[in-house]
Tab-separated table of C-alpha atoms and ligand atoms in Angstrom:
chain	number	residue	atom	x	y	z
A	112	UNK	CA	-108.655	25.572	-129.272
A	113	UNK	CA	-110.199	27.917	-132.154
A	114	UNK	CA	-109.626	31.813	-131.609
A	115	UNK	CA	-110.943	33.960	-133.631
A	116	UNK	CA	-109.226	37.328	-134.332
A	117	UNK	CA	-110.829	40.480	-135.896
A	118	UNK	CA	-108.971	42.974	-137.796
A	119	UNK	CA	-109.342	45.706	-140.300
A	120	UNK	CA	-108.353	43.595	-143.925
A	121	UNK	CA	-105.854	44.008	-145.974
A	122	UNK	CA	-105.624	43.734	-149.812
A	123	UNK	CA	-104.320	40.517	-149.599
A	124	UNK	CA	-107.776	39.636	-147.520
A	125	UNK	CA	-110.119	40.840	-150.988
A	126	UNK	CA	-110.147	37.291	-152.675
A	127	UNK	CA	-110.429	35.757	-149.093
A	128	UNK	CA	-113.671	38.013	-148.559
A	129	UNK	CA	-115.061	37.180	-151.521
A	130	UNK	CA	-115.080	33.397	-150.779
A	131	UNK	CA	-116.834	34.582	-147.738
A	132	UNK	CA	-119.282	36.318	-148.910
A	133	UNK	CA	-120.334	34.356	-152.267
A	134	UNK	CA	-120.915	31.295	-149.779
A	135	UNK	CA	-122.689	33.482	-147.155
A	136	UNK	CA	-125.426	35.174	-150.078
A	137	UNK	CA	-127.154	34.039	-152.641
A	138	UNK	CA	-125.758	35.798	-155.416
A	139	UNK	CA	-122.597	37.529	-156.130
A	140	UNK	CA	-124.519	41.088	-155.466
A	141	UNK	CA	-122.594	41.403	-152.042
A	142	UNK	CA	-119.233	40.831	-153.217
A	143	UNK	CA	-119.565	42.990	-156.333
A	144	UNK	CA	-121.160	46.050	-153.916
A	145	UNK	CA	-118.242	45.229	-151.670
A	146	UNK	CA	-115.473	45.519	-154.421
A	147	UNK	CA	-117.256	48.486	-156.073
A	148	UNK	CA	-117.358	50.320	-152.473
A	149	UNK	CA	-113.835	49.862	-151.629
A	150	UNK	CA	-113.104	52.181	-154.628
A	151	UNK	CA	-116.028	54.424	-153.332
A	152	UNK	CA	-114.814	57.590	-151.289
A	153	UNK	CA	-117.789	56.457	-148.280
A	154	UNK	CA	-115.284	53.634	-147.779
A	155	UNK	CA	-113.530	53.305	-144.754
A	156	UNK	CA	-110.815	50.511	-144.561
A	157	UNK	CA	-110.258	50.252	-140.720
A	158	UNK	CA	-114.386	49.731	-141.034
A	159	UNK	CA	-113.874	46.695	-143.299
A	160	UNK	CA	-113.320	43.913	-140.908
A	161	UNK	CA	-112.506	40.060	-141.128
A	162	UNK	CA	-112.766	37.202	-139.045
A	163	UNK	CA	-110.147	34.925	-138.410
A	164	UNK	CA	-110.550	31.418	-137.156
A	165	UNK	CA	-107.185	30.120	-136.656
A	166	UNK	CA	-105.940	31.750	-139.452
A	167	UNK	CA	-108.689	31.531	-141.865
A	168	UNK	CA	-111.088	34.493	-143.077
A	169	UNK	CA	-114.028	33.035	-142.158
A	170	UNK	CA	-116.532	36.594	-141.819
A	171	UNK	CA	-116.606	39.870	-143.106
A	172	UNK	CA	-118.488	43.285	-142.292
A	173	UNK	CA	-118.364	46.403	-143.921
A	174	UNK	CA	-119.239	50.341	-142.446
A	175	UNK	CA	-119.150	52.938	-144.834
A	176	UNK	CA	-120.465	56.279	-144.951
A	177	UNK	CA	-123.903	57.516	-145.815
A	178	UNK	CA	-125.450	60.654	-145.841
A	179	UNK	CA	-128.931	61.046	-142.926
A	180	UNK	CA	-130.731	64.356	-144.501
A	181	UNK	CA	-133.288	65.670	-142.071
A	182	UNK	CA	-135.318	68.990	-141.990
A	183	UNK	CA	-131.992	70.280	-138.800
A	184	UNK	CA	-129.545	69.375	-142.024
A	185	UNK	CA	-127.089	66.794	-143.252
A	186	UNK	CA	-124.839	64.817	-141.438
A	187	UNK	CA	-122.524	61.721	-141.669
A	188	UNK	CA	-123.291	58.261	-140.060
A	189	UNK	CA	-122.520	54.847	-140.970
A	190	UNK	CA	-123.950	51.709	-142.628
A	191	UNK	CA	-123.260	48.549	-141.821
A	192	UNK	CA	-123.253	45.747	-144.089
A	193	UNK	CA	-122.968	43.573	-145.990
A	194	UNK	CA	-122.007	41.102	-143.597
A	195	UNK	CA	-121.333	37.680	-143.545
A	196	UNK	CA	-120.374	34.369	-141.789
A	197	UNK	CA	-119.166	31.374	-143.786
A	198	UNK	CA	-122.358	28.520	-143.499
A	199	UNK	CA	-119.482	26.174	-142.012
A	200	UNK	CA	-118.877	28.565	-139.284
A	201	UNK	CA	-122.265	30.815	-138.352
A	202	UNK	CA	-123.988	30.163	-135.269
A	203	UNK	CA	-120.805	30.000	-133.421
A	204	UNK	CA	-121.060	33.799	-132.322
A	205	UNK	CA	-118.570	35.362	-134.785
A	206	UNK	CA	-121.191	37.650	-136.383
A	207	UNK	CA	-121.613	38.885	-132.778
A	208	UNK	CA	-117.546	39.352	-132.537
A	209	UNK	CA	-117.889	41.256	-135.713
A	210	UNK	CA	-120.360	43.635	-134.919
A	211	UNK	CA	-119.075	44.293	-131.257
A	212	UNK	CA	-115.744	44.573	-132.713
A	213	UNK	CA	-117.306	47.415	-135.678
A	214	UNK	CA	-118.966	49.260	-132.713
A	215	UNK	CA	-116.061	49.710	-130.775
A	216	UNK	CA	-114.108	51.151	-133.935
A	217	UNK	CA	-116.799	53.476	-135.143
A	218	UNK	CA	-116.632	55.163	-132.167
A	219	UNK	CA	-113.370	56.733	-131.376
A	220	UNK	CA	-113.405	57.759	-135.370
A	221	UNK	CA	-116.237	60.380	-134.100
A	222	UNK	CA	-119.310	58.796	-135.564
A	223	UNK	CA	-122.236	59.396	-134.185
A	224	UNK	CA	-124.743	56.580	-135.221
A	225	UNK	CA	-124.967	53.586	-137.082
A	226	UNK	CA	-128.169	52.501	-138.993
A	227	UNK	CA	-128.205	48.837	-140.878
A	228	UNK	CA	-130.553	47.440	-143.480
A	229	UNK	CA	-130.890	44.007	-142.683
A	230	UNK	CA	-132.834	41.253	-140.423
A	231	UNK	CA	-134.167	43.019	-137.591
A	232	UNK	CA	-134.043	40.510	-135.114
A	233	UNK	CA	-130.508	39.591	-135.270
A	234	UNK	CA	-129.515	43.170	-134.820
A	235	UNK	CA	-131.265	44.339	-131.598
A	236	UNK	CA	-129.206	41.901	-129.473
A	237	UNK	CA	-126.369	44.515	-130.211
A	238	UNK	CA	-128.304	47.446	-129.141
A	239	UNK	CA	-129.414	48.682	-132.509
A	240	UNK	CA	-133.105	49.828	-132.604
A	241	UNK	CA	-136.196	50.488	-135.138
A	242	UNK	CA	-134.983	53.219	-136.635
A	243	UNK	CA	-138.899	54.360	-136.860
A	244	UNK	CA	-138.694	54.884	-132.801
A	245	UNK	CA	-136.458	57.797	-133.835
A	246	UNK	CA	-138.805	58.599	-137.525
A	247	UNK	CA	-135.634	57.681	-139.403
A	248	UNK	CA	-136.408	55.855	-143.003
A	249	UNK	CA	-133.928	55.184	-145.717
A	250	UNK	CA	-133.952	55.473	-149.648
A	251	UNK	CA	-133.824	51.390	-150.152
A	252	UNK	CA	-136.712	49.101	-150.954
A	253	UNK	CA	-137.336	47.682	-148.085
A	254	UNK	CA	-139.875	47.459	-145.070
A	255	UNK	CA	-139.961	49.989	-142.181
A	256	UNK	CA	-139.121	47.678	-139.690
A	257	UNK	CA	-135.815	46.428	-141.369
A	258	UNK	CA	-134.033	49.331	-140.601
A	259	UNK	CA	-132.292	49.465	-136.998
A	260	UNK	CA	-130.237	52.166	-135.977
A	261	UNK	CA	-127.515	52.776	-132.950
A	262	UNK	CA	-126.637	56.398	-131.741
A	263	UNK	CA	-122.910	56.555	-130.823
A	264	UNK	CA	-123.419	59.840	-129.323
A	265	UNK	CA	-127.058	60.661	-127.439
A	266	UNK	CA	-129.384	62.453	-129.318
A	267	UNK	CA	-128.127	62.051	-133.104
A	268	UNK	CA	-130.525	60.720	-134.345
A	269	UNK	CA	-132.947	62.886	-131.988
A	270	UNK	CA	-134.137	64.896	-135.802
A	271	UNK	CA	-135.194	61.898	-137.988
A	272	UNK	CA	-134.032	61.780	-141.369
A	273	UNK	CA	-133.662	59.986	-144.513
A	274	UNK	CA	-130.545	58.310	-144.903
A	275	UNK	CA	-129.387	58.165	-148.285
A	276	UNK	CA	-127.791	55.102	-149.292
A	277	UNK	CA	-125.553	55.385	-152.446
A	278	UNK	CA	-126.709	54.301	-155.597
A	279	UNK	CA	-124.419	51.473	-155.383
A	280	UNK	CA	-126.377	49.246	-152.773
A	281	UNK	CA	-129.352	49.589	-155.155
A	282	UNK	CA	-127.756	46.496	-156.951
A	283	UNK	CA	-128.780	44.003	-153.782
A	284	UNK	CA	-132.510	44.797	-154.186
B	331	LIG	C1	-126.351	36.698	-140.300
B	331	LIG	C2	-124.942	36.109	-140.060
B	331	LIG	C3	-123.889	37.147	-140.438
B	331	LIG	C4	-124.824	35.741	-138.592
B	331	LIG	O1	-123.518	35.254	-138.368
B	331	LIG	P1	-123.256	34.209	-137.172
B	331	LIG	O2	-121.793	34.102	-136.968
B	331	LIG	O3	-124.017	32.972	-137.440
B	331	LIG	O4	-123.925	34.984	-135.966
B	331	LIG	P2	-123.854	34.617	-134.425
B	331	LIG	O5	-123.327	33.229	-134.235
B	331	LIG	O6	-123.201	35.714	-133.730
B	331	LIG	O7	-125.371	34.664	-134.048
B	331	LIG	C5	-126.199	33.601	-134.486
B	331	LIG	C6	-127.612	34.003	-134.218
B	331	LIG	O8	-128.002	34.956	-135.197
B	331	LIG	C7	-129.371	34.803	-135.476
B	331	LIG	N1	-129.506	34.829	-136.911
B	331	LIG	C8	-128.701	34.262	-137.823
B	331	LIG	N2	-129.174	34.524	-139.058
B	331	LIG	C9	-130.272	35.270	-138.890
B	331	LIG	C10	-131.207	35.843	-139.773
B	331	LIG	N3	-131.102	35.688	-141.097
B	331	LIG	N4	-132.230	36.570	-139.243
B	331	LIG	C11	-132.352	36.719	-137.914
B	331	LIG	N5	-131.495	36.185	-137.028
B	331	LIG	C12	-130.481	35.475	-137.515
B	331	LIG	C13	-129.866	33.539	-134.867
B	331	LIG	O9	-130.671	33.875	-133.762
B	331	LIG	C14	-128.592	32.867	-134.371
B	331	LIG	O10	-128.814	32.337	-133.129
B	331	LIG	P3	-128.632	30.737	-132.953
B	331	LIG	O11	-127.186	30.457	-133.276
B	331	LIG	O12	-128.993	30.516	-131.534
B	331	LIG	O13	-129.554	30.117	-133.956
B	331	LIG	C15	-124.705	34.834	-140.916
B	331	LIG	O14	-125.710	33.906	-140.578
B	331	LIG	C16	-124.731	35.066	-142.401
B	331	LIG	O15	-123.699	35.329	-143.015
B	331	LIG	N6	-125.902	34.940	-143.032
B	331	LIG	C17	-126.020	35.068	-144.482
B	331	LIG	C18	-125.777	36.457	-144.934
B	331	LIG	C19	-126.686	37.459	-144.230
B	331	LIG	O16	-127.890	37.271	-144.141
B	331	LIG	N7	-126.056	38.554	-143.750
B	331	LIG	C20	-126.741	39.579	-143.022
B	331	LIG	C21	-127.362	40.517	-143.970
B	331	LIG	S1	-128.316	41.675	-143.068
């Protein structure tokens, strides 16, 4: 039987999650942002998860920190992505195991929301939302409605905002 295991990688994971993501994307965009934000200080390492299928690294998601600037102030929250499922292996539910599995680990390291730029239809199964129901936008290129957002505590996201990606995820677009 196939189990698949997700964990927090390891530096002995990096040339696994490369793999992964170069087969997953088009380019090699993803796996450049993703080495260049591991030496970023918004990383997070026990937010940099892998999938396992019997032993292999077979997905990969990434939450890092990014900055939500609204007229109350500026606070923390969390991106997530890229993320990826090997072709050979997506559409067996292990995207959904890896972004149940990042949910549950944001929290009890006292984030309060989660926004992701990315296909908006895959992402409110999980219980992310338009982040316009809550007038939050973002400083990528990308449509309105691409942007979903989670709130790991009521009410964070209660005062809009901007959330300011770092320059570095300007390279996917
Ligand atoms: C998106 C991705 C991570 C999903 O991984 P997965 O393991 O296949 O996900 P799950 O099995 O949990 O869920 C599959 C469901 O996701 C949905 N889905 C997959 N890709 C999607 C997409 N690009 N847009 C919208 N929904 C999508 C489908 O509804 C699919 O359901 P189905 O299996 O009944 O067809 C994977 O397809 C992938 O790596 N894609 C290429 C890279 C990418 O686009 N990453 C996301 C960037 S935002």
């Amino acid at each position: 039987m196939q189990q698949i295991r997700v964990r927090a990688e390891t530096p002995d994971d990096f040339s696994a999650i490369d793999v992964v993501n170069l087969s997953a994307f088009e380019g090699e965009a993803e796996a450049q942002l993703i080495g260049e934000l591991r030496k970023s200080p918004t990383f997070i390492p026990d937010l940099s998860l892998v999938a396992e299928l019997n032993g292999r690294i077979v997905g990969h998601v990434v939450l890092s920190r990014v900055k939500l600037v609204s007229d109350q102030g500026e606070s923390e929250i969390l991106a997530l992505g890229p993320m990826s499922v090997v072709p050979s292996q997506s559409h067996r539910g292990i995207g959904s195991e890896l972004i149940d599995a990042a949910v549950a680990r944001a929290k009890p390291l006292c984030y309060n929301a989660i926004v992701v730029a990315g296909h908006p239809d895959y992402y409110l199964r999980f219980g992310f939302r338009p982040a316009s129901e809550w007038g939050v936008t973002c400083n990528l290129p990308i449509p309105d409605d691409a942007l979903t957002a989670m709130e790991l505590v009521d009410g964070a996201l209660s005062g809009g905002g901007v959330v300011e990606y770092p320059d570095l995820f300007k390279a996917l677009f």
